[in-house]
Amino acid sequence: MTGRSFVLGLLVGSLGLAGLACAGASSDLVAVDGPAFSQEAINDDANQKAQVSVLDRLQKQPAAPGADAVVAVTGTAELTGLDLASGKTWSYKHPLDHRPQLTGTVVVGTGNGELFVLDAKTGAEKWKSSKAKGKLVGAGSDGKYVAVTLKADSGHKLVVFGPDGSVKMEKATDQPLTSPGISAGLVLVPWKNLYVSAFEIETGAQLATFITDTETTHVVTWGGAVFAGQGRLVRFDKDLLKAKQGGSQLAAPPKELPNVSRRDLLVGPDHDERTTADAIDSTGLTGRPLTSGPAGFESGKIYGGYYPFVFGMDAKTAKLSWVHTGKDDFVAIHAGKDGVVGVDKAGTVKLLAAGNGALVKSFPLGKPALSADILADTLAIGSGSSAPLPEQIKEATTLKDDRLSTAQVWFLDTAAAVPDEATTEVLLQVADSERAAPAIKEASRKAIALRTNGAAAMITLLGRHANFLKGTRTPPVGPMAKALAVMKEKKAVQPLIEQLLDPTLPQIDLQDTAESVAVLAEKEHLPQLQRFMNMYRGSATGNIRLVDSIAAIAAAIIRIDDKGRDFVVAVTKDAFTDADVKLTLEKLLAASAPKKDDKKDDGKDDGKDDKKKKKKVTDDDPTPPGYKKKKAEEGKKKDEKKEEKKEEKKD
């Protein structure tokens, strides 16, 4: 009956007879009735008891150690493997219709209608089988058993093989199955991207079904612990039962992860159908989750790949710790306990230290790698010396490859956040490099303009001018000028003026240089400023940057010299001055003209209106002098005559 549980243990009857374990499961496990991979009994008491028993088994019997090995596709029908402990390589020839998978201590592959299993360290063939019908989806192994999930026209299937290749268990379902894992005699199978069902291999008994709180397409084992997930990894411990409440131990990449690598720690199984690596493989993200305690990652690091780059990041903040630049694109990376292992297209296997990215060891496969799978379960990578992060960033960002600009800009942004002079020098070198891509040079120029240190290095670099005969180029003058102006570095004025007067100064640097000179220049620089205006005032029409640069220098001349305004006025009125320059200078003169007061301020304010004040008559007044007095006298005479007439009438 579906949902009915059978508690397995030793049952002692009244007659002293030993009871039998129900449903064939071991005595420490609880079996659950019902169809495999079904949601029907997930919330039943039976399933909840079974979950506890499975987790207890996994805790008491840690997963067997996996191999420290690499397997690479080196031909259409050829595999090449490497034992990471000894550095020894092996090869195996067999048709391939699926990328081989390294799991536990074995390599599982398919081709020509059969499944083959190899020893991961030696390449020795363990067995072949033609009983696995369908397309391989995923594989898992503990070194003894091998479990595969298959997809066929009729649905999906789980098949578990014994050490000799015999079929130990087989389950069919219409639910989508993905990549299984094996530990403690149990096979744990993810399905429907959310659930994980556990079966006991020896008895075939169906045990618990778990709900994870993350997208789940893989079950994997590292360091004796079992994890499930894809973008995030949930640990199979007692806290897994709190998954629906968000209480499970879930190792997740930080939210600040840059838009450089892929977002998932594990790639969906359908991707492994391709035997040749693609951009998803070359932009990897990997981290080894902690096997106990709070969720997190070993060494506090996660690792990213971006074509020829492998870099370490803080597991909580995604802050860049180091970057390794290789000669070839990487096709696979995998996190170990204290570092990361990478395989590049040339077939070079590299072991990089967690702390600083030092290349601790490298091994050649002997052939180019089309794709690869890596497992480093017990491997100790170790440590080594490496260049400081600014130098690593310089190496990475001066690699000219248009594909790399996204990562390179992020590296430069990281460098720009470091406020030391060594980093400023690196940014200068990147901006000045002929090898850096245009987008990277532009990013470094922006970062330089915001620096508040490194003035000495900037001034030294400003001493170099473009010279065809000497084979020298103009340095990135504009951004240095802006930074030096903010720093108020007076020692930079003369070299900046010399660059400004140099006809080879690029247009992109012209205005920033002129505006910075205008801020820093003093009276002793006046002749050179006037020289600049006279050099270009007659040939600037249509060149907005040059016109604005002339205006900036003109403003500086007015600022630093009492007679500077007269010079600018003369330039403005000169017939040889371009129309655009003349118009701009006229606006400058108008804006900078001294303001005239309407009346003199004697310091007194009696609060009375000015209406009683008499207006002084001037020569240009419309009323002639004496006009009002004459009019008044004439009016008086008219009044006297009127009075005389009145008196005559009375008489």
XYZ file of C-alpha atoms in Angstrom:
651
model
C 0.000 0.000 0.000
C 1.431 3.354 -1.027
C 2.754 5.374 1.899
C 2.927 2.362 4.273
C 6.284 2.126 6.056
C 8.205 -0.837 7.311
C 10.432 -0.161 10.317
C 13.392 -2.446 9.862
C 15.082 -4.007 12.848
C 15.375 -7.098 14.891
C 11.921 -8.122 16.078
C 11.902 -10.519 18.987
C 8.630 -12.437 19.344
C 7.193 -14.110 22.454
C 8.640 -17.404 21.176
C 12.128 -15.814 20.839
C 12.111 -16.098 17.045
C 14.105 -13.479 15.065
C 11.949 -11.220 12.902
C 12.658 -10.431 9.305
C 13.461 -7.022 7.831
C 10.572 -5.872 5.675
C 10.913 -4.924 1.996
C 14.408 -6.328 1.880
C 16.161 -3.202 3.217
C 19.030 -3.301 5.692
C 18.153 -3.210 9.356
C 19.190 0.424 9.839
C 17.017 1.736 7.021
C 13.342 2.411 6.462
C 11.814 1.383 3.132
C 8.826 3.074 1.532
C 6.195 1.400 -0.670
C 5.030 2.921 -3.923
C 6.355 3.613 -7.410
C 9.897 4.895 -7.798
C 10.417 8.628 -8.299
C 6.933 9.536 -7.114
C 5.773 12.584 -5.169
C 2.893 10.657 -3.579
C 4.574 9.705 -0.310
C 6.932 12.673 0.166
C 5.011 14.093 3.115
C 4.045 10.751 4.702
C 5.378 9.723 8.100
C 7.058 6.773 6.397
C 9.133 9.033 4.148
C 10.069 11.295 7.019
C 11.345 8.326 9.046
C 13.164 7.042 5.978
C 14.866 10.420 5.501
C 16.271 10.255 9.022
C 17.554 6.721 8.506
C 19.255 7.607 5.187
C 20.987 10.655 6.623
C 22.088 8.614 9.623
C 23.600 5.979 7.301
C 25.444 8.628 5.277
C 26.862 10.165 8.433
C 28.076 6.839 9.858
C 29.530 5.672 6.542
C 31.337 8.584 4.833
C 31.690 8.446 1.078
C 34.735 6.593 -0.246
C 37.601 8.855 -1.429
C 37.546 9.692 -5.102
C 40.493 9.610 -7.460
C 42.815 12.554 -7.969
C 42.874 12.361 -11.732
C 42.159 13.980 -15.094
C 40.563 12.455 -18.178
C 40.575 14.310 -21.489
C 39.129 13.681 -24.923
C 42.188 13.820 -27.181
C 40.611 12.445 -30.354
C 37.307 11.360 -31.845
C 37.886 7.889 -30.388
C 40.619 8.481 -27.834
C 40.912 9.328 -24.153
C 44.048 10.419 -22.313
C 44.187 10.308 -18.537
C 46.523 11.570 -15.841
C 47.162 10.497 -12.262
C 47.557 13.811 -10.422
C 49.561 12.181 -7.642
C 52.257 10.615 -9.822
C 51.968 12.605 -13.044
C 51.711 9.386 -15.069
C 49.496 9.396 -18.149
C 47.511 6.699 -19.936
C 45.471 6.430 -23.133
C 42.424 4.432 -24.182
C 40.877 4.129 -27.602
C 37.146 3.681 -28.011
C 34.403 5.372 -30.072
C 32.780 8.191 -28.103
C 29.234 9.484 -28.344
C 29.271 11.294 -24.986
C 31.838 13.166 -22.961
C 33.384 10.692 -20.461
C 32.712 11.319 -16.790
C 35.212 10.971 -13.958
C 33.378 9.811 -10.821
C 34.673 8.088 -7.714
C 37.751 6.179 -8.854
C 36.555 5.386 -12.370
C 35.943 6.901 -15.785
C 32.564 6.112 -17.345
C 32.066 6.488 -21.076
C 29.795 5.364 -23.888
C 30.211 4.738 -27.579
C 29.417 2.207 -30.271
C 26.384 0.950 -28.335
C 28.251 -0.001 -25.163
C 29.197 1.469 -21.830
C 32.795 1.125 -20.608
C 34.368 1.697 -17.193
C 38.079 2.448 -16.682
C 40.353 2.838 -13.689
C 40.817 6.620 -13.402
C 44.489 6.437 -12.405
C 45.738 3.799 -14.831
C 43.191 3.680 -17.643
C 42.831 -0.081 -17.199
C 39.498 -1.358 -18.494
C 37.327 -2.716 -15.707
C 34.393 -3.922 -17.801
C 32.109 -3.174 -20.743
C 28.383 -3.621 -21.060
C 25.831 -3.391 -23.847
C 22.920 -3.604 -21.401
C 22.688 0.154 -20.829
C 20.221 1.058 -23.582
C 19.639 4.729 -24.256
C 21.580 7.988 -24.223
C 23.822 8.505 -21.208
C 22.694 11.403 -19.007
C 24.852 11.092 -15.889
C 27.028 8.663 -13.958
C 28.100 8.147 -10.364
C 30.387 5.681 -8.645
C 32.011 4.877 -5.322
C 34.679 2.742 -6.984
C 32.674 -0.454 -6.445
C 29.283 0.247 -7.962
C 28.530 2.346 -11.037
C 25.148 4.019 -11.488
C 24.039 5.572 -14.769
C 20.917 7.424 -15.799
C 19.737 6.954 -19.365
C 17.234 8.603 -21.640
C 15.380 6.564 -24.242
C 12.247 6.958 -26.345
C 10.247 5.088 -23.709
C 11.328 7.358 -20.843
C 14.147 7.459 -18.319
C 16.020 4.704 -16.564
C 18.384 4.187 -13.625
C 20.778 1.237 -13.928
C 23.273 0.230 -11.244
C 26.140 -2.130 -12.115
C 28.201 -4.259 -9.774
C 32.015 -4.543 -9.744
C 31.941 -7.105 -12.579
C 29.534 -5.168 -14.793
C 26.469 -7.180 -13.839
C 23.206 -5.288 -13.373
C 22.379 -4.921 -9.670
C 19.313 -2.703 -9.959
C 17.171 -1.117 -12.620
C 14.362 1.439 -12.262
C 12.254 2.948 -15.061
C 10.232 6.153 -14.858
C 8.678 8.862 -16.963
C 10.294 11.505 -14.724
C 13.504 13.196 -16.000
C 16.531 11.759 -14.180
C 19.895 13.497 -14.064
C 23.344 12.727 -12.604
C 23.375 10.254 -9.650
C 25.818 9.733 -6.798
C 26.756 6.677 -4.718
C 27.711 6.595 -1.031
C 27.317 4.140 1.854
C 25.792 1.471 -0.399
C 23.065 3.879 -1.497
C 22.417 5.429 -4.876
C 20.959 8.929 -4.718
C 19.243 10.077 -7.884
C 18.137 13.646 -8.650
C 14.945 14.002 -10.640
C 12.668 16.737 -11.865
C 15.414 19.258 -10.934
C 14.158 19.358 -7.340
C 13.963 15.940 -5.707
C 16.543 13.319 -4.742
C 15.458 9.720 -4.178
C 17.612 7.174 -2.348
C 17.720 3.413 -3.035
C 19.698 0.690 -1.345
C 21.820 -0.984 -4.014
C 22.084 -4.524 -2.598
C 18.374 -4.959 -1.937
C 16.921 -2.532 -4.480
C 14.694 -1.131 -1.729
C 13.225 2.297 -2.240
C 14.121 4.530 0.670
C 13.597 8.241 1.189
C 12.820 11.058 -1.203
C 14.232 14.471 -0.299
C 13.238 17.949 -1.362
C 16.202 20.268 -1.853
C 15.876 24.025 -1.679
C 17.838 24.561 -4.865
C 17.892 23.456 -8.494
C 19.301 19.933 -8.373
C 20.747 18.087 -11.348
C 23.761 16.442 -9.671
C 24.597 14.363 -6.617
C 28.353 14.377 -5.938
C 30.733 13.339 -3.159
C 33.720 15.331 -1.904
C 35.758 14.751 1.197
C 33.441 11.988 2.401
C 30.319 14.177 2.282
C 27.411 14.092 -0.154
C 26.153 17.213 -1.938
C 23.336 17.918 -4.372
C 22.585 20.883 -6.610
C 23.834 22.760 -9.647
C 24.206 26.498 -9.152
C 24.355 25.952 -5.395
C 25.236 22.859 -3.390
C 23.224 21.527 -0.451
C 24.917 19.155 1.977
C 23.260 15.882 2.939
C 23.285 16.197 6.718
C 20.608 16.559 9.397
C 19.936 20.155 8.340
C 18.746 18.958 4.937
C 15.398 18.158 6.572
C 14.983 21.900 7.121
C 15.343 22.625 3.415
C 11.783 23.838 2.965
C 12.413 26.348 5.762
C 15.720 27.462 4.263
C 17.689 25.804 7.031
C 19.904 23.445 5.038
C 23.648 23.906 4.669
C 23.689 25.496 1.242
C 27.016 26.561 -0.277
C 26.314 29.327 -2.777
C 28.473 31.696 -4.822
C 28.290 35.321 -3.632
C 25.679 37.664 -5.065
C 28.461 40.053 -6.167
C 29.807 37.469 -8.607
C 31.087 39.367 -11.679
C 29.501 38.856 -15.051
C 32.550 36.976 -16.286
C 32.235 33.296 -15.456
C 29.104 31.184 -15.674
C 26.823 31.354 -12.648
C 26.541 27.631 -11.830
C 29.075 25.568 -9.891
C 28.052 22.498 -11.895
C 26.866 22.372 -15.496
C 23.602 20.688 -16.459
C 24.161 17.059 -17.600
C 22.802 17.682 -21.084
C 25.894 19.768 -21.775
C 28.109 16.661 -21.509
C 26.703 15.323 -24.757
C 29.349 17.449 -26.471
C 32.768 15.831 -26.647
C 34.426 19.134 -27.605
C 34.641 21.982 -25.084
C 32.817 25.246 -25.721
C 32.490 28.672 -24.101
C 30.604 27.207 -21.137
C 33.620 25.043 -20.326
C 36.090 27.890 -20.852
C 34.184 30.263 -18.545
C 33.868 27.920 -15.612
C 33.013 28.496 -11.967
C 34.053 26.042 -9.282
C 34.316 25.762 -5.524
C 34.740 22.904 -3.080
C 32.038 23.070 -0.381
C 32.896 22.521 3.268
C 32.105 19.011 4.490
C 31.031 20.053 7.989
C 30.015 23.080 10.013
C 28.468 26.205 8.523
C 28.070 26.254 4.756
C 30.981 27.681 2.809
C 33.933 26.798 0.614
C 37.375 25.383 1.306
C 40.149 27.979 1.702
C 37.433 30.662 1.610
C 37.760 30.690 -2.177
C 35.802 30.073 -5.327
C 37.489 30.000 -8.717
C 36.565 31.281 -12.132
C 37.849 30.646 -15.612
C 37.757 32.908 -18.641
C 39.504 31.392 -21.658
C 43.253 31.738 -20.817
C 42.541 33.099 -17.320
C 41.938 31.274 -14.058
C 41.315 33.502 -11.053
C 40.597 33.168 -7.353
C 37.842 35.112 -5.598
C 36.749 35.551 -2.017
C 33.913 33.078 -1.455
C 31.782 35.650 0.389
C 32.410 38.885 -1.513
C 33.726 37.729 -4.931
C 36.642 40.138 -4.479
C 39.488 39.219 -6.812
C 42.425 37.584 -5.009
C 44.648 36.612 -7.938
C 44.630 35.900 -11.659
C 46.696 33.391 -13.590
C 47.242 34.041 -17.311
C 47.935 31.009 -19.463
C 49.057 30.693 -23.056
C 46.011 28.656 -24.109
C 42.308 28.577 -23.273
C 41.276 26.375 -20.383
C 38.693 23.682 -21.139
C 38.064 22.598 -17.527
C 38.742 23.762 -13.956
C 38.015 21.965 -10.686
C 38.422 23.111 -7.087
C 40.520 21.093 -4.673
C 41.001 21.488 -0.937
C 43.721 24.127 -1.204
C 43.637 25.305 -4.793
C 42.324 24.615 -8.251
C 43.251 22.257 -11.097
C 42.904 23.365 -14.709
C 43.354 21.727 -18.114
C 44.033 23.854 -21.192
C 43.593 23.151 -24.893
C 47.284 22.405 -25.320
C 46.876 19.487 -22.926
C 48.689 21.096 -19.986
C 47.371 20.309 -16.514
C 48.058 23.086 -13.990
C 47.823 23.042 -10.194
C 47.303 26.570 -8.812
C 47.550 27.535 -5.131
C 44.428 28.905 -3.427
C 46.117 31.847 -1.742
C 47.920 33.583 -4.600
C 47.415 31.538 -7.773
C 51.001 30.345 -7.817
C 51.682 27.616 -10.367
C 52.688 24.799 -8.013
C 52.922 22.008 -10.593
C 52.132 21.353 -14.223
C 51.842 18.089 -16.152
C 51.636 17.527 -19.918
C 49.043 15.145 -21.295
C 51.155 14.884 -24.406
C 48.273 15.795 -26.717
C 45.839 18.706 -27.141
C 42.644 18.355 -25.105
C 39.282 18.707 -26.832
C 37.496 18.568 -23.468
C 38.270 17.265 -19.995
C 36.901 16.187 -16.631
C 38.790 16.591 -13.353
C 38.461 15.156 -9.857
C 40.699 16.227 -6.970
C 39.257 14.694 -3.820
C 42.227 14.106 -1.513
C 44.904 16.000 -3.450
C 47.044 18.542 -1.579
C 48.082 21.172 -4.115
C 50.371 23.130 -1.808
C 51.694 26.663 -2.142
C 54.239 28.684 -4.081
C 55.398 32.193 -4.882
C 53.722 34.459 -7.408
C 53.788 38.060 -8.589
C 51.697 40.607 -6.629
C 48.115 41.070 -7.770
C 48.800 44.372 -9.629
C 51.487 42.648 -11.711
C 49.160 39.720 -12.392
C 46.486 42.161 -13.552
C 48.982 43.931 -15.809
C 49.898 40.642 -17.462
C 46.244 39.712 -17.925
C 45.098 43.067 -19.264
C 47.934 43.569 -21.739
C 47.032 40.336 -23.521
C 45.498 41.511 -26.797
C 42.429 39.424 -27.531
C 39.017 40.970 -28.160
C 37.286 38.012 -26.482
C 38.876 38.886 -23.162
C 37.713 42.477 -22.680
C 34.863 41.629 -20.271
C 37.223 39.957 -17.810
C 40.035 42.438 -18.395
C 37.831 45.426 -17.582
C 36.777 43.709 -14.349
C 40.429 43.085 -13.467
C 41.175 46.777 -14.044
C 38.195 47.837 -11.943
C 39.629 45.689 -9.170
C 43.025 47.329 -9.563
C 41.485 50.801 -9.560
C 40.020 50.102 -6.121
C 43.512 49.560 -4.669
C 44.811 52.996 -3.563
C 48.571 52.408 -3.674
C 51.254 53.789 -5.966
C 52.265 50.346 -7.255
C 48.749 49.909 -8.645
C 48.872 53.374 -10.221
C 52.064 52.397 -12.029
C 50.386 49.219 -13.309
C 47.435 51.218 -14.632
C 49.863 53.558 -16.386
C 51.649 50.622 -17.982
C 48.380 49.123 -19.215
C 47.157 52.429 -20.661
C 50.544 52.923 -22.305
C 50.806 49.373 -23.660
C 50.687 48.661 -27.374
C 49.490 45.125 -26.613
C 46.348 46.076 -24.697
C 43.047 46.088 -26.583
C 41.382 49.508 -27.145
C 38.597 48.812 -24.630
C 41.175 47.906 -21.991
C 43.284 50.972 -22.661
C 40.172 53.117 -22.299
C 39.249 51.441 -18.989
C 42.734 52.016 -17.624
C 42.691 55.658 -18.770
C 39.475 56.239 -16.834
C 41.001 54.633 -13.767
C 44.156 56.779 -14.025
C 42.109 59.990 -14.175
C 40.676 59.125 -10.741
C 43.986 58.294 -9.035
C 45.164 60.404 -6.111
C 48.719 59.071 -5.955
C 51.582 58.116 -8.233
C 52.452 61.700 -9.242
C 56.163 60.934 -9.551
C 55.544 58.083 -11.989
C 53.173 60.252 -14.006
C 55.631 63.143 -14.246
C 58.365 60.765 -15.372
C 56.105 59.335 -18.075
C 55.140 62.847 -19.250
C 58.772 63.413 -20.163
C 58.404 61.081 -23.147
C 57.238 62.577 -26.439
C 56.356 61.018 -29.762
C 59.414 60.805 -31.986
C 59.423 58.813 -35.202
C 63.195 58.596 -35.412
C 63.521 57.431 -31.816
C 60.523 55.111 -32.069
C 58.737 56.631 -29.094
C 55.020 57.299 -28.552
C 53.042 59.913 -26.677
C 52.030 58.541 -23.255
C 48.413 58.735 -21.949
C 48.702 62.455 -21.188
C 45.033 63.363 -20.746
C 44.124 61.101 -17.811
C 47.435 61.861 -16.085
C 46.753 65.586 -16.481
C 43.337 65.238 -14.826
C 44.770 63.272 -11.911
C 47.682 65.692 -11.420
C 45.306 68.663 -11.430
C 43.213 67.068 -8.676
C 46.416 66.367 -6.734
C 47.443 70.044 -7.310
C 50.869 68.833 -8.328
C 52.772 72.002 -9.304
C 55.796 70.017 -10.509
C 53.639 68.671 -13.315
C 52.900 72.069 -14.895
C 55.998 72.354 -17.068
C 55.912 68.806 -18.523
C 52.176 69.210 -19.164
C 52.742 72.522 -20.983
C 55.472 70.908 -23.071
C 53.040 68.155 -24.079
C 50.393 70.789 -24.821
C 52.780 72.635 -27.132
C 53.807 69.401 -28.867
C 51.948 69.099 -32.215
C 51.947 65.285 -31.854
C 49.710 65.393 -28.764
C 46.630 63.282 -29.687
C 43.292 65.049 -29.929
C 41.859 62.738 -27.275
C 44.310 64.206 -24.741
C 44.233 67.841 -25.844
C 41.349 69.333 -23.863
C 42.054 67.478 -20.593
C 45.667 68.617 -20.797
C 44.733 72.237 -21.487
C 42.159 72.368 -18.696
C 44.607 70.867 -16.219
C 47.335 73.319 -17.244
C 44.810 76.127 -16.754
C 44.289 74.976 -13.163
C 47.961 74.537 -12.295
C 49.725 77.306 -14.276
C 51.237 80.348 -12.585
C 52.589 83.700 -13.768
C 55.979 82.356 -14.855
C 54.207 80.129 -17.389
C 52.471 83.084 -19.056
C 54.729 83.286 -22.147
C 54.137 79.606 -22.943
C 50.388 79.970 -22.498
C 50.345 82.955 -24.833
C 52.447 80.993 -27.284
C 49.870 78.183 -27.304
C 47.065 80.634 -28.091
C 49.041 82.245 -30.879
C 49.950 78.850 -32.350
C 46.390 77.639 -32.789
C 43.965 80.601 -32.734
C 44.071 80.894 -36.494
C 43.553 77.241 -37.348
C 40.949 75.939 -34.928
C 37.636 76.444 -36.746
C 35.661 73.195 -36.737
C 37.885 71.619 -34.074
C 35.766 71.877 -30.942
C 38.401 70.338 -28.664
C 41.030 72.793 -29.834
C 38.668 75.768 -29.518
C 37.739 74.768 -25.965
C 41.407 74.196 -25.156
C 42.251 77.734 -26.326
C 39.421 79.060 -24.168
C 40.754 77.189 -21.115
C 44.234 78.649 -21.613
C 42.748 82.130 -22.174
C 40.904 81.853 -18.852
C 44.185 80.923 -17.163
C 45.933 83.963 -18.701
C 43.198 86.258 -17.360
C 43.476 84.600 -13.945
C 47.231 84.804 -13.455
C 48.062 88.216 -14.989
C 46.629 91.698 -14.422
C 47.087 92.496 -18.106
C 45.956 89.063 -19.232
C 42.545 90.384 -20.159
C 44.090 92.913 -22.508
C 45.987 90.115 -24.262
C 42.842 88.047 -24.714
C 40.927 91.106 -26.002
C 43.677 91.752 -28.529
C 43.587 88.134 -29.707
C 39.810 88.322 -30.028
C 39.946 91.440 -32.200
C 42.816 90.215 -34.355
C 41.741 89.596 -37.948
C 43.710 86.340 -38.092
C 41.763 84.753 -35.214
C 39.271 82.102 -36.395
C 35.578 82.840 -36.129
C 34.932 79.950 -33.720
C 37.788 81.028 -31.472
C 36.678 84.669 -31.615
C 33.106 83.803 -30.647
C 34.248 81.598 -27.764
C 36.670 84.237 -26.466
C 33.979 86.930 -26.657
C 31.745 84.813 -24.456
C 34.640 84.240 -22.068
C 35.381 87.968 -21.860
C 31.729 88.804 -21.281
C 31.420 86.210 -18.543
C 34.627 87.332 -16.841
C 34.057 91.132 -17.135
C 34.140 93.006 -13.787
C 30.692 94.045 -12.592
C 29.903 97.788 -12.241
C 27.846 99.105 -9.283
C 24.853 101.303 -10.140
C 25.681 103.752 -7.285
C 28.447 104.334 -4.823
C 28.005 102.898 -1.399
C 28.969 105.434 1.312
C 28.233 102.984 4.047
C 25.092 104.849 5.173
C 21.538 103.726 4.783
C 18.928 106.218 6.026
C 16.059 104.161 4.671
C 14.605 107.085 2.736
C 13.540 107.058 -0.866
C 15.717 108.688 -3.447
C 12.778 110.620 -4.906
C 13.777 113.838 -3.168
C 17.233 113.782 -4.722
C 17.594 116.266 -7.550
C 18.794 115.100 -10.884
C 21.883 116.841 -12.075
C 21.442 118.331 -15.487
C 24.136 117.360 -17.898
C 24.981 118.417 -21.411
C 23.380 115.397 -22.878
C 20.160 115.934 -20.893
C 17.217 116.479 -23.269
C 16.312 119.689 -21.336
C 18.697 122.586 -22.251
C 20.385 124.450 -19.375
C 18.215 127.370 -17.978
C 15.148 126.096 -19.768
C 13.143 125.385 -16.616
C 14.130 128.737 -14.997
C 13.083 130.658 -18.090
C 9.765 128.851 -18.203
C 9.160 129.662 -14.553
C 9.822 133.395 -15.111
C 7.527 133.434 -18.135
C 4.802 131.806 -16.098
C 5.230 134.350 -13.333
C 4.846 137.237 -15.775
C 1.650 135.670 -17.180
C 0.239 135.433 -13.699
C 1.072 139.083 -12.997
C -0.696 140.179 -16.212
C -3.786 138.166 -15.264
C -3.865 139.911 -11.882
C -3.547 143.354 -13.545
C -6.504 142.582 -15.832
C -8.646 141.549 -12.887
C -7.858 144.855 -11.123
C -8.777 146.871 -14.239
C -12.188 145.175 -14.445
C -12.911 146.042 -10.823
C -12.218 149.668 -11.489
